[in-house]
CSV table of C-alpha atoms in Angstrom, one decimal:
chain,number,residue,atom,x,y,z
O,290,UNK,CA,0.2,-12.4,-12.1
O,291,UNK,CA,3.1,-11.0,-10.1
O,292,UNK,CA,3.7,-12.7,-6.8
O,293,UNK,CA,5.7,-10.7,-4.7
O,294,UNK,CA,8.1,-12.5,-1.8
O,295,UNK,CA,9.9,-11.0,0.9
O,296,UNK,CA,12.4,-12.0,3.6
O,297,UNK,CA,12.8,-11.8,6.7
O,298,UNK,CA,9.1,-11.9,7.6
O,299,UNK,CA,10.7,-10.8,11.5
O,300,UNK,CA,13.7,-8.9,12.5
O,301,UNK,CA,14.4,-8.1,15.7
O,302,UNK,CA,18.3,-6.3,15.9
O,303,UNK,CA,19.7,-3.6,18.2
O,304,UNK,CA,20.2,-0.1,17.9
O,305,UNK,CA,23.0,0.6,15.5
O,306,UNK,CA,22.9,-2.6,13.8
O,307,UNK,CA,23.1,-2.7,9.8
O,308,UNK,CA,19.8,-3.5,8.3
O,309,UNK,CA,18.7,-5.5,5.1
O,310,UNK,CA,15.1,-6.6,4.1
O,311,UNK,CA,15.0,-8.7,0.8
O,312,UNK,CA,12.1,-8.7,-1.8
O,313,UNK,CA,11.9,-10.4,-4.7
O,314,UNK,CA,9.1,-11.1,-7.6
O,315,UNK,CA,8.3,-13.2,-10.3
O,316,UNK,CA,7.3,-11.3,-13.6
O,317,UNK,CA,8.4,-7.9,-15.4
O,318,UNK,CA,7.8,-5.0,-13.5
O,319,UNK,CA,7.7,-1.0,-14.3
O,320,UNK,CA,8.8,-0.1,-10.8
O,321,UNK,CA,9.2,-1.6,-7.5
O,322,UNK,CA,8.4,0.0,-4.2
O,323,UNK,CA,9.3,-0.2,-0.6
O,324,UNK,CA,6.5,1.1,1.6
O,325,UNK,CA,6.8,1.7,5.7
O,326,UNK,CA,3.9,1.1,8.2
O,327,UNK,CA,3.8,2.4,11.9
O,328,UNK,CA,2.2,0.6,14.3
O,329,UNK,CA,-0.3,3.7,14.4
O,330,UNK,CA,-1.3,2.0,10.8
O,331,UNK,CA,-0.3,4.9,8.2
O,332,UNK,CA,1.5,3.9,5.2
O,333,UNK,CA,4.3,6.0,4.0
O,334,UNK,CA,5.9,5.4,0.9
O,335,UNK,CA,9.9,5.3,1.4
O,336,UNK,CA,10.9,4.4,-2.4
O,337,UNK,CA,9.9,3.8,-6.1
O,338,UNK,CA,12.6,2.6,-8.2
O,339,UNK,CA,12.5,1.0,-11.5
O,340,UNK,CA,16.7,0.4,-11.7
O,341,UNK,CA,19.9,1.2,-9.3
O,342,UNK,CA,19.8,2.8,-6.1
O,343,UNK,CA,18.2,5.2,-4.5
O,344,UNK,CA,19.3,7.0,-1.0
O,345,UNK,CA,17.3,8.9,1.4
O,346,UNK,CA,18.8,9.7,4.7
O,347,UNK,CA,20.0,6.2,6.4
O,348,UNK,CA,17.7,4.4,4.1
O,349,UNK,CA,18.9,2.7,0.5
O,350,UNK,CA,17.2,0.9,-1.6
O,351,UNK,CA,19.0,-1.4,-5.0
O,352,UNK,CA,17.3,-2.8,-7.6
O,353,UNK,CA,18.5,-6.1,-9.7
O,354,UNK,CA,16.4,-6.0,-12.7
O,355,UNK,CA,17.6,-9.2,-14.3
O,356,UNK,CA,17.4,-11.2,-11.0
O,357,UNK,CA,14.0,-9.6,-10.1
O,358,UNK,CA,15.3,-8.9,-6.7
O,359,UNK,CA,15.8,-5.6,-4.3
O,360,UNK,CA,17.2,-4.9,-0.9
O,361,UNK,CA,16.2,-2.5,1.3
O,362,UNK,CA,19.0,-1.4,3.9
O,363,UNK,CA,18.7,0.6,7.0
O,364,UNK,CA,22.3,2.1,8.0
O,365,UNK,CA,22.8,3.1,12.0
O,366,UNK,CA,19.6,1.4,12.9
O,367,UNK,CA,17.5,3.2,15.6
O,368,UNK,CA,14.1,2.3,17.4
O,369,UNK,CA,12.2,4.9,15.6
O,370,UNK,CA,12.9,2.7,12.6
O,371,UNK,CA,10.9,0.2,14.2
O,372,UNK,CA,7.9,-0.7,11.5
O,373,UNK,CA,6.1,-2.7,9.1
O,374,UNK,CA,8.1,-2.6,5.7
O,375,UNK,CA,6.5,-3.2,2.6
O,376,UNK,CA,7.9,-4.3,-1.1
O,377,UNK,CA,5.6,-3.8,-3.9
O,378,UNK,CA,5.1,-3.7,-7.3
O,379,UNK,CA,3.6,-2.6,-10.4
O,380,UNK,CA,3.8,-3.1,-13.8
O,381,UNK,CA,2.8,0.3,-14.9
O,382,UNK,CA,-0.2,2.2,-16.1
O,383,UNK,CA,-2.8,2.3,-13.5
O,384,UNK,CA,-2.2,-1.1,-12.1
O,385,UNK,CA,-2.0,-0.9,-8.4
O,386,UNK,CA,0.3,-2.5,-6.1
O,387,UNK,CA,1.0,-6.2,-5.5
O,388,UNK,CA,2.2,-6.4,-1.7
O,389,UNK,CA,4.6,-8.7,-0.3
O,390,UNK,CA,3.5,-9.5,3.2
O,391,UNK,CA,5.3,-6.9,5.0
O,392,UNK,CA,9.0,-7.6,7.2
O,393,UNK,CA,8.2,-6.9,10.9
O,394,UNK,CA,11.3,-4.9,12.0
O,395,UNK,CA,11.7,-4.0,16.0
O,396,UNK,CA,14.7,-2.4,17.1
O,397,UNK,CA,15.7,-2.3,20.1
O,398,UNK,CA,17.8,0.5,22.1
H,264,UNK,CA,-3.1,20.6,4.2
H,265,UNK,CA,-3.7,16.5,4.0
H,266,UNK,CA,-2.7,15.4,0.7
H,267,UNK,CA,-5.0,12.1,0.6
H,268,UNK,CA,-8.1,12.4,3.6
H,269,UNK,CA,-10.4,9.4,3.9
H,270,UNK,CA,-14.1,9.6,5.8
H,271,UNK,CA,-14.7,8.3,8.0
H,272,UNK,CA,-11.5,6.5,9.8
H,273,UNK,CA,-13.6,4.3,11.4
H,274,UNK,CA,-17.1,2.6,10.9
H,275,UNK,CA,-18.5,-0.1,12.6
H,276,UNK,CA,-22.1,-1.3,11.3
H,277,UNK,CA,-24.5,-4.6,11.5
H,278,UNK,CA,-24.3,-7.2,8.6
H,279,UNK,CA,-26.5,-6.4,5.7
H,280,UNK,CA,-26.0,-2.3,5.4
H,281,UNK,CA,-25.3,-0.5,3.0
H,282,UNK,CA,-21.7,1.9,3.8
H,283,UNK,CA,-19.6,4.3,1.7
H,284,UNK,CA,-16.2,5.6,2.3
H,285,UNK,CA,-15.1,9.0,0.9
H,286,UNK,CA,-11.3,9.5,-0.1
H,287,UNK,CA,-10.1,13.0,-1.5
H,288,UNK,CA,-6.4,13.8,-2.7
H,289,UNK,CA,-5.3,17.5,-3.3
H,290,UNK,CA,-2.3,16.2,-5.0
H,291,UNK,CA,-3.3,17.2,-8.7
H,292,UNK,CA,-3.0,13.2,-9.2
H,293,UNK,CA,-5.1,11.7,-12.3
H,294,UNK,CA,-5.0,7.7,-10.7
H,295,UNK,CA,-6.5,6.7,-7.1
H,296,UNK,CA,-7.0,3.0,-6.1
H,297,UNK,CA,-8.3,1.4,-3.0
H,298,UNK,CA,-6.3,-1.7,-1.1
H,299,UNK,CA,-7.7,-3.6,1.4
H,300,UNK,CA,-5.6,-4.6,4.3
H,301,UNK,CA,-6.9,-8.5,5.9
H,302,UNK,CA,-6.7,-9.4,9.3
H,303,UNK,CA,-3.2,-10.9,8.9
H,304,UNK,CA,-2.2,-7.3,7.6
H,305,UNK,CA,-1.9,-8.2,4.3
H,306,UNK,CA,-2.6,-5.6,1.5
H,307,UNK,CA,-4.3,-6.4,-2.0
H,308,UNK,CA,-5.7,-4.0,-4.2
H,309,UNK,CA,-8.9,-3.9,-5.2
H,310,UNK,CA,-9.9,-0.9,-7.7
H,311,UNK,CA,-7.7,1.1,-9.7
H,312,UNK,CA,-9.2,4.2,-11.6
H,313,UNK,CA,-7.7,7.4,-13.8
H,314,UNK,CA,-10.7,8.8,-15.3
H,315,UNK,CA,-10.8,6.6,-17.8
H,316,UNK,CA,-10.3,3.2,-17.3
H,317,UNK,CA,-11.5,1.2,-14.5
H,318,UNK,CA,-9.0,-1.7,-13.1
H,319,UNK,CA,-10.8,-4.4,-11.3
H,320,UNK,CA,-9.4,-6.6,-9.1
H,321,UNK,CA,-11.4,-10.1,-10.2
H,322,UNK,CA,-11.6,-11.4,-6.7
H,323,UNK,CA,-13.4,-8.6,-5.8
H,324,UNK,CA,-17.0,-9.0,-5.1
H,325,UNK,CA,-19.5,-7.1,-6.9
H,326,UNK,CA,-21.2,-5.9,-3.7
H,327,UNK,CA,-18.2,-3.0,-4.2
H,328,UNK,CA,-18.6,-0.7,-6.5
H,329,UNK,CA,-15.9,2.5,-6.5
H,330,UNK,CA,-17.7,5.8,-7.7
H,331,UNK,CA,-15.5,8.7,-9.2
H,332,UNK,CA,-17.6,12.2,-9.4
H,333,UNK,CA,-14.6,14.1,-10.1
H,334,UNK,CA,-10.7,13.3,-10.5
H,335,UNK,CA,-9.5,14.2,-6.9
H,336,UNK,CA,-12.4,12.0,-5.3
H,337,UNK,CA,-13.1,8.4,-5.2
H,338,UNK,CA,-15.1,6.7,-3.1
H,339,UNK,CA,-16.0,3.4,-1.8
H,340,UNK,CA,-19.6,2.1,-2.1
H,341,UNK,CA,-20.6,-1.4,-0.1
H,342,UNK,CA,-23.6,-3.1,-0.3
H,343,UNK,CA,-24.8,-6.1,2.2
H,344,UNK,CA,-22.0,-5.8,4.0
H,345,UNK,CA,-20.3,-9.3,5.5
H,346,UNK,CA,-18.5,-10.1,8.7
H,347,UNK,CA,-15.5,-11.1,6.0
H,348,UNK,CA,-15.6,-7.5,4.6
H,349,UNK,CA,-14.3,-6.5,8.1
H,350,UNK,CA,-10.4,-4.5,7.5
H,351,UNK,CA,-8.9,-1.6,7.2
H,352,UNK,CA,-9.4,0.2,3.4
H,353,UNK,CA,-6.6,2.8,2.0
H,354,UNK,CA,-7.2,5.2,-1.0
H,355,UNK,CA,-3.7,5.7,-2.3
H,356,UNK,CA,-3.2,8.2,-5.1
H,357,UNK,CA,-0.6,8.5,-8.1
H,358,UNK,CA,0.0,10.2,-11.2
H,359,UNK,CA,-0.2,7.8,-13.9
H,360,UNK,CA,2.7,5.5,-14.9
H,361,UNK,CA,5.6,5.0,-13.2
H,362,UNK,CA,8.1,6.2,-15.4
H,363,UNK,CA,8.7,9.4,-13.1
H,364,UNK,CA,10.0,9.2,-9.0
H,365,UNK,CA,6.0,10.0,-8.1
H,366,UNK,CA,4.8,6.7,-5.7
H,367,UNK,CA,1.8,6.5,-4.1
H,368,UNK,CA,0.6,8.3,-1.4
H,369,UNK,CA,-1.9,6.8,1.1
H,370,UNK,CA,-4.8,7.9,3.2
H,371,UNK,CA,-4.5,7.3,7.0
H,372,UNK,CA,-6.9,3.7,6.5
H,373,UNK,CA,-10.9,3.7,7.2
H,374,UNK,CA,-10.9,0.2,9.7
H,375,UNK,CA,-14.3,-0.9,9.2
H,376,UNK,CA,-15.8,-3.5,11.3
H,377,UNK,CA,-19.2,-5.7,10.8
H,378,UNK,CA,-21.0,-7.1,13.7
């Protein structure tokens, strides 16, 4: 059974600032995923990446496969980035996601 | 158009009842799963299904049964509900494996409380 760990569990930085949430897990995986929640409670799905890096806007996510470990950054940090951010994995088929317990991330202007 | 819709987004009912929750995806996707989120926020999944194998999650009771009538629907079924089955429930929806860039894509929750 994967268990899925992720640091910080809180982050509070201001607007601007460089960002980096850690996640790490324990077995073989097919892909790992970073996941956002807004306070109004939607999940949104930011990344799935099984190696590398993967950009989308000012958001990048990296991949270590042999250390069973990725990052997720935020560049030029804003409030509107302010969320619940989720790592997860899977390891493949139709197994569903095992959560990491979420980073709180506030921003402030 | 939604891509993943869940009915209803909330329901609050007594202890003991009997509830379902609908999800639909229009996203062509042959896997849907349902997660529960606790209290604490925490998500776990529960069911995983793609037509033709059914995933369950062990530590789920058997009070929760999913029900598939078609491949863009499944839905949650709850019997004698408990004040502990009290959280918020998200379909998600994927195609299967993981191999491509596809993730899942969730449904806006169904926060279900039991008085």
């Amino acid at each position: 059974k994967n268990e899925v760990e992720q640091s910080p569990q809180n982050l509070t930085a201001q607007e601007g600032e460089f960002i980096t949430i850690n996640c790490s897990y324990s077995v073989g995986i097919s892909a790992l995923h970073w996941l956002q929640q807004h306070p109004g409670g939607g999940i949104v799905s930011l990344f799935m990446l099984s190696s590398g890096k993967k950009k989308h806007g000012r958001l990048i996510a990296t991949i270590n496969i042999q250390e069973k470990h990725s990052s997720l950054h935020i560049t030029a940090s804003h409030p509107r980035d302010s969320a619940v951010y989720i790592c997860a994995a899977t390891e493949g088929g139709a197994d569903g996601l095992t959560f990491g317990k979420g980073t709180h991330l506030i921003i402030q202007p | 158009d939604t891509a993943v819709s869940q009915t209803p987004k909330y329901l609050v009912t007594q202890m003991g009842n009997d509830k379902s929750i609908k999800c639909e995806q229009n996203l062509g996707h042959d896997t849907m799963y349902w997660y529960k989120q606790d209290s604490k926020k925490f998500l776990k999944i529960m069911f995983s299904y793609n037509n033709k194998e059914l995933i369950i999650n062990e530590t789920v009771p058997n009070r929760f049964s999913p029900k598939s009538p078609d491949k863009a629907h499944l839905n949650l079924h709850i019997n004698s509900l408990e004040l502990g089955d009290s959280a918020v429930y998200f379909c998600a929806s994927s195609q299967y494996g993981t191999s491509g860039s596809f993730g899942q894509f969730f449904g806006p929750g169904t926060r279900l409380t039991v008085l």
